[in-house]
PDB file of C-alpha atoms in Angstrom:
ATOM      1  CA  GLU D  22       0.000   0.000   0.000  1.00 92.00           C
ATOM      2  CA  VAL D  23       1.346   3.410  -0.973  1.00 94.00           C
ATOM      3  CA  GLN D  24       1.548   5.887   1.912  1.00 97.00           C
ATOM      4  CA  VAL D  25       2.352   9.568   1.625  1.00 97.00           C
ATOM      5  CA  VAL D  26       2.977  11.582   4.784  1.00 98.00           C
ATOM      6  CA  GLU D  27       3.808  15.290   4.847  1.00 98.00           C
ATOM      7  CA  SER D  28       5.290  17.126   7.798  1.00 98.00           C
ATOM      8  CA  GLY D  29       6.871  20.445   8.686  1.00 98.00           C
ATOM      9  CA  GLY D  30       3.958  22.842   8.430  1.00 98.00           C
ATOM     10  CA  ASP D  31       4.028  25.725  10.893  1.00 98.00           C
ATOM     11  CA  LEU D  32       3.244  29.380  11.577  1.00 98.00           C
ATOM     12  CA  VAL D  33       5.954  31.605  10.099  1.00 98.00           C
ATOM     13  CA  LYS D  34       6.356  35.362   9.685  1.00 98.00           C
ATOM     14  CA  PRO D  35       6.366  37.027   6.260  1.00 98.00           C
ATOM     15  CA  GLY D  36       9.842  36.869   4.789  1.00 98.00           C
ATOM     16  CA  GLY D  37      10.659  33.729   6.738  1.00 98.00           C
ATOM     17  CA  SER D  38      11.588  30.237   5.613  1.00 98.00           C
ATOM     18  CA  LEU D  39      10.241  26.759   6.167  1.00 98.00           C
ATOM     19  CA  ARG D  40      11.049  23.271   4.902  1.00 98.00           C
ATOM     20  CA  LEU D  41       8.362  20.680   4.330  1.00 98.00           C
ATOM     21  CA  SER D  42       9.064  16.959   4.098  1.00 98.00           C
ATOM     22  CA  CYS D  43       7.125  14.170   2.453  1.00 98.00           C
ATOM     23  CA  ALA D  44       7.833  10.528   3.266  1.00 98.00           C
ATOM     24  CA  VAL D  45       6.611   8.031   0.698  1.00 97.00           C
ATOM     25  CA  SER D  46       6.457   4.280   1.134  1.00 95.00           C
ATOM     26  CA  GLY D  47       4.948   1.321  -0.615  1.00 94.00           C
ATOM     27  CA  PHE D  48       6.655   1.602  -3.984  1.00 87.00           C
ATOM     28  CA  THR D  49      10.030   2.286  -5.562  1.00 93.00           C
ATOM     29  CA  PHE D  50      10.609   5.898  -4.531  1.00 95.00           C
ATOM     30  CA  SER D  51      13.601   6.435  -6.784  1.00 95.00           C
ATOM     31  CA  ASP D  52      11.479   5.754  -9.875  1.00 94.00           C
ATOM     32  CA  ALA D  53       8.735   8.160  -8.819  1.00 94.00           C
ATOM     33  CA  TRP D  54       7.894  11.552 -10.170  1.00 96.00           C
ATOM     34  CA  LEU D  55       6.548  13.679  -7.326  1.00 97.00           C
ATOM     35  CA  ALA D  56       4.708  16.939  -6.921  1.00 97.00           C
ATOM     36  CA  TRP D  57       3.517  19.547  -4.461  1.00 98.00           C
ATOM     37  CA  VAL D  58       0.010  20.971  -4.669  1.00 98.00           C
ATOM     38  CA  ARG D  59      -1.377  23.581  -2.299  1.00 98.00           C
ATOM     39  CA  GLN D  60      -4.794  24.806  -1.262  1.00 98.00           C
ATOM     40  CA  ALA D  61      -5.371  28.162   0.382  1.00 98.00           C
ATOM     41  CA  PRO D  62      -8.148  28.244   3.002  1.00 98.00           C
ATOM     42  CA  GLY D  63     -11.535  27.984   1.292  1.00 97.00           C
ATOM     43  CA  LYS D  64      -9.953  28.001  -2.162  1.00 98.00           C
ATOM     44  CA  GLY D  65      -9.210  25.529  -4.936  1.00 98.00           C
ATOM     45  CA  LEU D  66      -6.160  23.451  -5.736  1.00 98.00           C
ATOM     46  CA  GLU D  67      -2.960  25.022  -7.081  1.00 98.00           C
ATOM     47  CA  TRP D  68      -0.025  23.095  -8.506  1.00 97.00           C
ATOM     48  CA  VAL D  69       3.278  24.229  -6.941  1.00 98.00           C
ATOM     49  CA  GLY D  70       5.920  22.115  -8.649  1.00 97.00           C
ATOM     50  CA  ARG D  71       7.053  18.724  -9.867  1.00 97.00           C
ATOM     51  CA  ILE D  72      10.312  16.772  -9.771  1.00 97.00           C
ATOM     52  CA  ARG D  73      11.181  13.910 -12.091  1.00 96.00           C
ATOM     53  CA  SER D  74      13.008  10.790 -11.007  1.00 96.00           C
ATOM     54  CA  LYS D  75      16.790  11.001 -11.289  1.00 95.00           C
ATOM     55  CA  SER D  76      16.741   8.335 -13.975  1.00 94.00           C
ATOM     56  CA  ASP D  77      14.496  10.693 -15.971  1.00 94.00           C
ATOM     57  CA  ASP D  78      16.995  13.541 -15.420  1.00 94.00           C
ATOM     58  CA  GLY D  79      15.562  14.864 -12.153  1.00 95.00           C
ATOM     59  CA  THR D  80      14.211  18.043 -13.737  1.00 96.00           C
ATOM     60  CA  VAL D  81      12.128  20.332 -11.563  1.00 97.00           C
ATOM     61  CA  GLU D  82       9.335  22.620 -12.776  1.00 97.00           C
ATOM     62  CA  TYR D  83       7.693  25.346 -10.687  1.00 97.00           C
ATOM     63  CA  SER D  84       4.593  27.478 -10.899  1.00 97.00           C
ATOM     64  CA  ALA D  85       5.180  31.178 -11.478  1.00 97.00           C
ATOM     65  CA  PRO D  86       4.099  32.360  -7.984  1.00 98.00           C
ATOM     66  CA  VAL D  87       6.789  30.270  -6.262  1.00 98.00           C
ATOM     67  CA  LYS D  88       9.588  30.188  -8.835  1.00 98.00           C
ATOM     68  CA  GLY D  89      12.774  31.621  -7.379  1.00 98.00           C
ATOM     69  CA  ARG D  90      11.518  31.308  -3.801  1.00 98.00           C
ATOM     70  CA  PHE D  91      10.702  27.604  -3.433  1.00 98.00           C
ATOM     71  CA  THR D  92      12.993  24.640  -4.099  1.00 98.00           C
ATOM     72  CA  ILE D  93      11.891  21.052  -4.551  1.00 98.00           C
ATOM     73  CA  SER D  94      14.429  18.311  -3.867  1.00 98.00           C
ATOM     74  CA  ARG D  95      14.500  14.618  -3.113  1.00 98.00           C
ATOM     75  CA  ASP D  96      16.586  12.198  -1.116  1.00 98.00           C
ATOM     76  CA  ASP D  97      16.075   8.785  -2.653  1.00 97.00           C
ATOM     77  CA  SER D  98      18.085   7.136   0.153  1.00 97.00           C
ATOM     78  CA  LYS D  99      15.454   8.356   2.629  1.00 97.00           C
ATOM     79  CA  ASN D 100      12.397   7.999   0.357  1.00 97.00           C
ATOM     80  CA  THR D 101      11.687  11.646   1.116  1.00 98.00           C
ATOM     81  CA  LEU D 102      10.649  14.674  -0.918  1.00 98.00           C
ATOM     82  CA  TYR D 103      11.306  18.221   0.296  1.00 98.00           C
ATOM     83  CA  LEU D 104       9.908  21.674  -0.316  1.00 98.00           C
ATOM     84  CA  GLN D 105      12.190  24.482   0.838  1.00 98.00           C
ATOM     85  CA  MET D 106      10.171  27.678   1.032  1.00 98.00           C
ATOM     86  CA  ASN D 107      11.983  31.028   1.339  1.00 98.00           C
ATOM     87  CA  SER D 108      10.804  34.652   1.323  1.00 98.00           C
ATOM     88  CA  LEU D 109       7.367  33.497   2.395  1.00 98.00           C
ATOM     89  CA  LYS D 110       4.372  35.740   1.745  1.00 98.00           C
ATOM     90  CA  THR D 111       0.930  35.809   3.318  1.00 98.00           C
ATOM     91  CA  ASP D 112      -0.412  34.470  -0.007  1.00 98.00           C
ATOM     92  CA  ASP D 113       1.579  31.260   0.597  1.00 98.00           C
ATOM     93  CA  THR D 114      -0.751  30.360   3.464  1.00 98.00           C
ATOM     94  CA  ALA D 115      -2.221  27.010   2.490  1.00 98.00           C
ATOM     95  CA  VAL D 116      -2.416  23.295   3.086  1.00 98.00           C
ATOM     96  CA  TYR D 117       0.478  21.765   1.168  1.00 98.00           C
ATOM     97  CA  TYR D 118      -0.073  18.329  -0.319  1.00 98.00           C
ATOM     98  CA  CYS D 119       2.571  15.981  -1.605  1.00 98.00           C
ATOM     99  CA  SER D 120       1.565  13.580  -4.338  1.00 98.00           C
ATOM    100  CA  THR D 121       2.970  11.003  -6.666  1.00 96.00           C
ATOM    101  CA  TYR D 122       2.628  11.707 -10.374  1.00 94.00           C
ATOM    102  CA  ASP D 123       2.229   8.741 -12.678  1.00 90.00           C
ATOM    103  CA  SER D 124       4.179   9.904 -15.706  1.00 84.00           C
ATOM    104  CA  GLY D 125       4.101   6.556 -17.443  1.00 82.00           C
ATOM    105  CA  GLY D 126       0.476   5.691 -16.973  1.00 81.00           C
ATOM    106  CA  SER D 127      -2.286   7.979 -15.806  1.00 86.00           C
ATOM    107  CA  GLY D 128      -0.513  11.307 -16.264  1.00 89.00           C
ATOM    108  CA  ALA D 129      -2.197  12.388 -13.038  1.00 95.00           C
ATOM    109  CA  PHE D 130      -1.640  12.753  -9.309  1.00 96.00           C
ATOM    110  CA  ASP D 131      -2.514   9.285  -8.099  1.00 94.00           C
ATOM    111  CA  PHE D 132      -1.500   9.113  -4.419  1.00 96.00           C
ATOM    112  CA  TRP D 133      -1.804  12.036  -2.008  1.00 98.00           C
ATOM    113  CA  GLY D 134      -0.770  12.751   1.543  1.00 98.00           C
ATOM    114  CA  GLN D 135      -3.073  14.243   4.156  1.00 98.00           C
ATOM    115  CA  GLY D 136      -1.460  17.673   3.807  1.00 98.00           C
ATOM    116  CA  THR D 137       0.438  19.957   6.151  1.00 98.00           C
ATOM    117  CA  MET D 138      -0.673  23.492   7.028  1.00 98.00           C
ATOM    118  CA  VAL D 139       1.570  26.472   6.443  1.00 98.00           C
ATOM    119  CA  THR D 140       0.438  29.792   7.894  1.00 98.00           C
ATOM    120  CA  VAL D 141       2.331  32.961   6.993  1.00 98.00           C
ATOM    121  CA  SER D 142       1.328  35.769   9.308  1.00 98.00           C
ATOM    122  CA  SER D 143       2.897  38.438  11.464  1.00 97.00           C
TER     123      SER D 143
ATOM    124  CA  ASP H  21      -1.153  29.373 -19.092  1.00 94.00           C
ATOM    125  CA  ILE H  22      -4.017  27.039 -19.938  1.00 96.00           C
ATOM    126  CA  GLN H  23      -7.226  28.273 -18.359  1.00 96.00           C
ATOM    127  CA  MET H  24      -9.663  25.692 -17.027  1.00 97.00           C
ATOM    128  CA  THR H  25     -13.306  26.764 -17.086  1.00 97.00           C
ATOM    129  CA  GLN H  26     -15.320  24.392 -14.943  1.00 98.00           C
ATOM    130  CA  SER H  27     -19.091  24.559 -14.729  1.00 98.00           C
ATOM    131  CA  PRO H  28     -21.300  24.753 -12.874  1.00 98.00           C
ATOM    132  CA  SER H  29     -19.513  26.119  -9.803  1.00 98.00           C
ATOM    133  CA  SER H  30     -22.080  24.350  -7.677  1.00 98.00           C
ATOM    134  CA  VAL H  31     -24.988  22.001  -8.211  1.00 98.00           C
ATOM    135  CA  SER H  32     -27.739  20.939  -5.877  1.00 97.00           C
ATOM    136  CA  ALA H  33     -28.936  17.382  -6.513  1.00 96.00           C
ATOM    137  CA  SER H  34     -30.726  14.473  -4.903  1.00 96.00           C
ATOM    138  CA  VAL H  35     -29.621  10.910  -4.311  1.00 96.00           C
ATOM    139  CA  GLY H  36     -30.179   8.989  -7.533  1.00 97.00           C
ATOM    140  CA  ASP H  37     -29.838  12.021  -9.800  1.00 97.00           C
ATOM    141  CA  ARG H  38     -27.554  12.120 -12.814  1.00 98.00           C
ATOM    142  CA  VAL H  39     -24.994  14.902 -12.540  1.00 98.00           C
ATOM    143  CA  THR H  40     -22.689  16.194 -15.268  1.00 98.00           C
ATOM    144  CA  ILE H  41     -19.810  18.617 -14.717  1.00 98.00           C
ATOM    145  CA  THR H  42     -18.006  20.185 -17.645  1.00 98.00           C
ATOM    146  CA  CYS H  43     -14.474  21.462 -18.033  1.00 98.00           C
ATOM    147  CA  ARG H  44     -13.326  23.566 -20.969  1.00 98.00           C
ATOM    148  CA  THR H  45      -9.663  24.319 -21.552  1.00 97.00           C
ATOM    149  CA  SER H  46      -8.312  27.415 -23.289  1.00 96.00           C
ATOM    150  CA  GLN H  47      -5.995  25.308 -25.440  1.00 95.00           C
ATOM    151  CA  VAL H  48      -6.099  21.803 -26.870  1.00 94.00           C
ATOM    152  CA  ILE H  49      -4.744  19.340 -24.328  1.00 92.00           C
ATOM    153  CA  ALA H  50      -5.384  16.066 -26.147  1.00 85.00           C
ATOM    154  CA  SER H  51      -6.585  13.722 -23.394  1.00 89.00           C
ATOM    155  CA  TRP H  52      -4.292  14.878 -20.547  1.00 92.00           C
ATOM    156  CA  LEU H  53      -7.235  15.640 -18.301  1.00 96.00           C
ATOM    157  CA  ALA H  54      -7.922  14.235 -14.848  1.00 97.00           C
ATOM    158  CA  TRP H  55     -10.818  14.545 -12.411  1.00 98.00           C
ATOM    159  CA  TYR H  56     -10.476  14.582  -8.638  1.00 98.00           C
ATOM    160  CA  GLN H  57     -12.966  14.386  -5.776  1.00 98.00           C
ATOM    161  CA  GLN H  58     -12.313  16.236  -2.536  1.00 98.00           C
ATOM    162  CA  LYS H  59     -14.300  16.031   0.675  1.00 98.00           C
ATOM    163  CA  PRO H  60     -13.964  18.663   3.424  1.00 96.00           C
ATOM    164  CA  GLY H  61     -10.718  18.365   5.354  1.00 96.00           C
ATOM    165  CA  LYS H  62      -9.460  15.547   3.154  1.00 98.00           C
ATOM    166  CA  ALA H  63      -6.919  15.208   0.357  1.00 98.00           C
ATOM    167  CA  PRO H  64      -8.138  15.036  -3.238  1.00 98.00           C
ATOM    168  CA  LYS H  65      -8.748  11.607  -4.690  1.00 98.00           C
ATOM    169  CA  LEU H  66      -8.091  10.693  -8.320  1.00 98.00           C
ATOM    170  CA  LEU H  67     -11.261   9.515 -10.065  1.00 98.00           C
ATOM    171  CA  ILE H  68     -10.597   9.682 -13.806  1.00 97.00           C
ATOM    172  CA  PHE H  69      -7.379  10.061 -15.795  1.00 97.00           C
ATOM    173  CA  ARG H  70      -6.624  10.575 -19.483  1.00 96.00           C
ATOM    174  CA  ALA H  71     -10.104  12.063 -19.765  1.00 96.00           C
ATOM    175  CA  SER H  72     -12.029   8.788 -19.612  1.00 97.00           C
ATOM    176  CA  THR H  73     -10.141   6.057 -17.728  1.00 96.00           C
ATOM    177  CA  LEU H  74     -11.542   5.126 -14.340  1.00 97.00           C
ATOM    178  CA  GLN H  75      -8.954   4.912 -11.563  1.00 96.00           C
ATOM    179  CA  THR H  76      -8.782   1.519  -9.859  1.00 94.00           C
ATOM    180  CA  GLY H  77     -11.351   1.196  -7.122  1.00 96.00           C
ATOM    181  CA  VAL H  78     -13.571   4.057  -8.281  1.00 98.00           C
ATOM    182  CA  PRO H  79     -17.247   3.077  -8.697  1.00 98.00           C
ATOM    183  CA  SER H  80     -18.485   2.644 -12.252  1.00 98.00           C
ATOM    184  CA  ARG H  81     -21.192   5.294 -11.763  1.00 98.00           C
ATOM    185  CA  PHE H  82     -18.395   7.798 -12.444  1.00 98.00           C
ATOM    186  CA  SER H  83     -17.426   8.310 -16.069  1.00 98.00           C
ATOM    187  CA  GLY H  84     -15.413  10.822 -18.041  1.00 98.00           C
ATOM    188  CA  SER H  85     -15.468  11.859 -21.657  1.00 97.00           C
ATOM    189  CA  GLY H  86     -14.089  14.414 -24.069  1.00 96.00           C
ATOM    190  CA  SER H  87     -10.901  15.393 -25.842  1.00 92.00           C
ATOM    191  CA  GLY H  88      -9.280  18.498 -27.233  1.00 91.00           C
ATOM    192  CA  THR H  89     -10.780  21.326 -25.187  1.00 95.00           C
ATOM    193  CA  ASP H  90     -14.128  20.015 -23.937  1.00 97.00           C
ATOM    194  CA  PHE H  91     -14.455  17.432 -21.202  1.00 98.00           C
ATOM    195  CA  SER H  92     -17.101  16.173 -18.812  1.00 98.00           C
ATOM    196  CA  LEU H  93     -17.473  14.121 -15.660  1.00 98.00           C
ATOM    197  CA  THR H  94     -20.776  12.306 -15.142  1.00 98.00           C
ATOM    198  CA  ILE H  95     -22.108  10.648 -12.026  1.00 98.00           C
ATOM    199  CA  SER H  96     -24.882   8.394 -13.305  1.00 98.00           C
ATOM    200  CA  SER H  97     -26.740   7.924 -10.014  1.00 97.00           C
ATOM    201  CA  LEU H  98     -25.627  10.183  -7.190  1.00 97.00           C
ATOM    202  CA  GLN H  99     -24.934   8.438  -3.900  1.00 97.00           C
ATOM    203  CA  PRO H 100     -24.712  10.009  -0.415  1.00 95.00           C
ATOM    204  CA  GLU H 101     -20.924   9.606  -0.377  1.00 96.00           C
ATOM    205  CA  ASP H 102     -20.588  11.548  -3.651  1.00 97.00           C
ATOM    206  CA  PHE H 103     -21.413  14.907  -2.124  1.00 94.00           C
ATOM    207  CA  ALA H 104     -18.076  16.661  -2.454  1.00 98.00           C
ATOM    208  CA  THR H 105     -16.145  19.118  -4.572  1.00 98.00           C
ATOM    209  CA  TYR H 106     -14.837  17.992  -7.949  1.00 98.00           C
ATOM    210  CA  TYR H 107     -11.846  19.425  -9.810  1.00 98.00           C
ATOM    211  CA  CYS H 108     -10.557  18.963 -13.331  1.00 98.00           C
ATOM    212  CA  GLN H 109      -6.815  19.270 -13.998  1.00 97.00           C
ATOM    213  CA  GLN H 110      -4.610  19.348 -17.090  1.00 96.00           C
ATOM    214  CA  ALA H 111      -1.089  17.941 -17.321  1.00 92.00           C
ATOM    215  CA  ASN H 112      -0.497  18.699 -20.978  1.00 91.00           C
ATOM    216  CA  THR H 113       1.435  21.942 -20.561  1.00 92.00           C
ATOM    217  CA  PHE H 114       3.263  23.694 -17.722  1.00 92.00           C
ATOM    218  CA  PRO H 115       2.071  25.198 -15.523  1.00 94.00           C
ATOM    219  CA  TRP H 116      -0.278  22.370 -14.720  1.00 95.00           C
ATOM    220  CA  THR H 117      -3.627  23.890 -13.837  1.00 96.00           C
ATOM    221  CA  PHE H 118      -6.822  22.980 -12.029  1.00 97.00           C
ATOM    222  CA  GLY H 119     -10.371  24.123 -12.557  1.00 98.00           C
ATOM    223  CA  LEU H 120     -11.960  26.177  -9.781  1.00 98.00           C
ATOM    224  CA  GLY H 121     -14.065  23.258  -8.643  1.00 98.00           C
ATOM    225  CA  THR H 122     -17.701  22.175  -8.641  1.00 98.00           C
ATOM    226  CA  LYS H 123     -19.397  21.658  -5.318  1.00 98.00           C
ATOM    227  CA  VAL H 124     -22.080  18.955  -5.418  1.00 98.00           C
ATOM    228  CA  GLU H 125     -24.543  19.622  -2.633  1.00 96.00           C
ATOM    229  CA  ILE H 126     -27.548  17.808  -1.254  1.00 88.00           C
ATOM    230  CA  LYS H 127     -30.882  19.116  -2.504  1.00 88.00           C
TER     231      LYS H 127
END
């Protein structure tokens, strides 16, 4: 059974930094493409970024609102995905979800974590 | 960016009703369209991928259709557990984008 568990959400001041983690189990992590999706309170879903597997060149893509401030990385030895968030803004307040992306089959986000809340406020 | 126009934004329906949600994209995306269901306080759940393929374990009352720029999700006979918000999403072109969602409410 695939399990996705995010952690690291917290209350942080504008301009601050935070790192989220996502532990994935139940399949071959190193082969997985992974993504972050966020949801502001009462709003819809917003794609944040995606990282390919290292065997598929490990390329990372970001959405415009976070490009240059957020960094997605992975540690295949720990089966963990990271989201380093710098220069945080109040607009970054959201539940952050980690998901697997099935590049070779569905072309969709097939397994999701429960989310971790990030609040940016003074 | 590809804009996703999802309609209606909300629908009020009864158990047993047939419900159809549409999603129109601003550019052709072939069949790289997925549908998700989200219940309050929970993570989204993949229902349909590649426009019309049912994810494993999803009841057959859910179906998807369309290609190009016009897509739809149909629930053939609404069940109590189907009251939720539904999102379409394209993975054809970066940035990947979601529709604004359709809330299916109890009539």
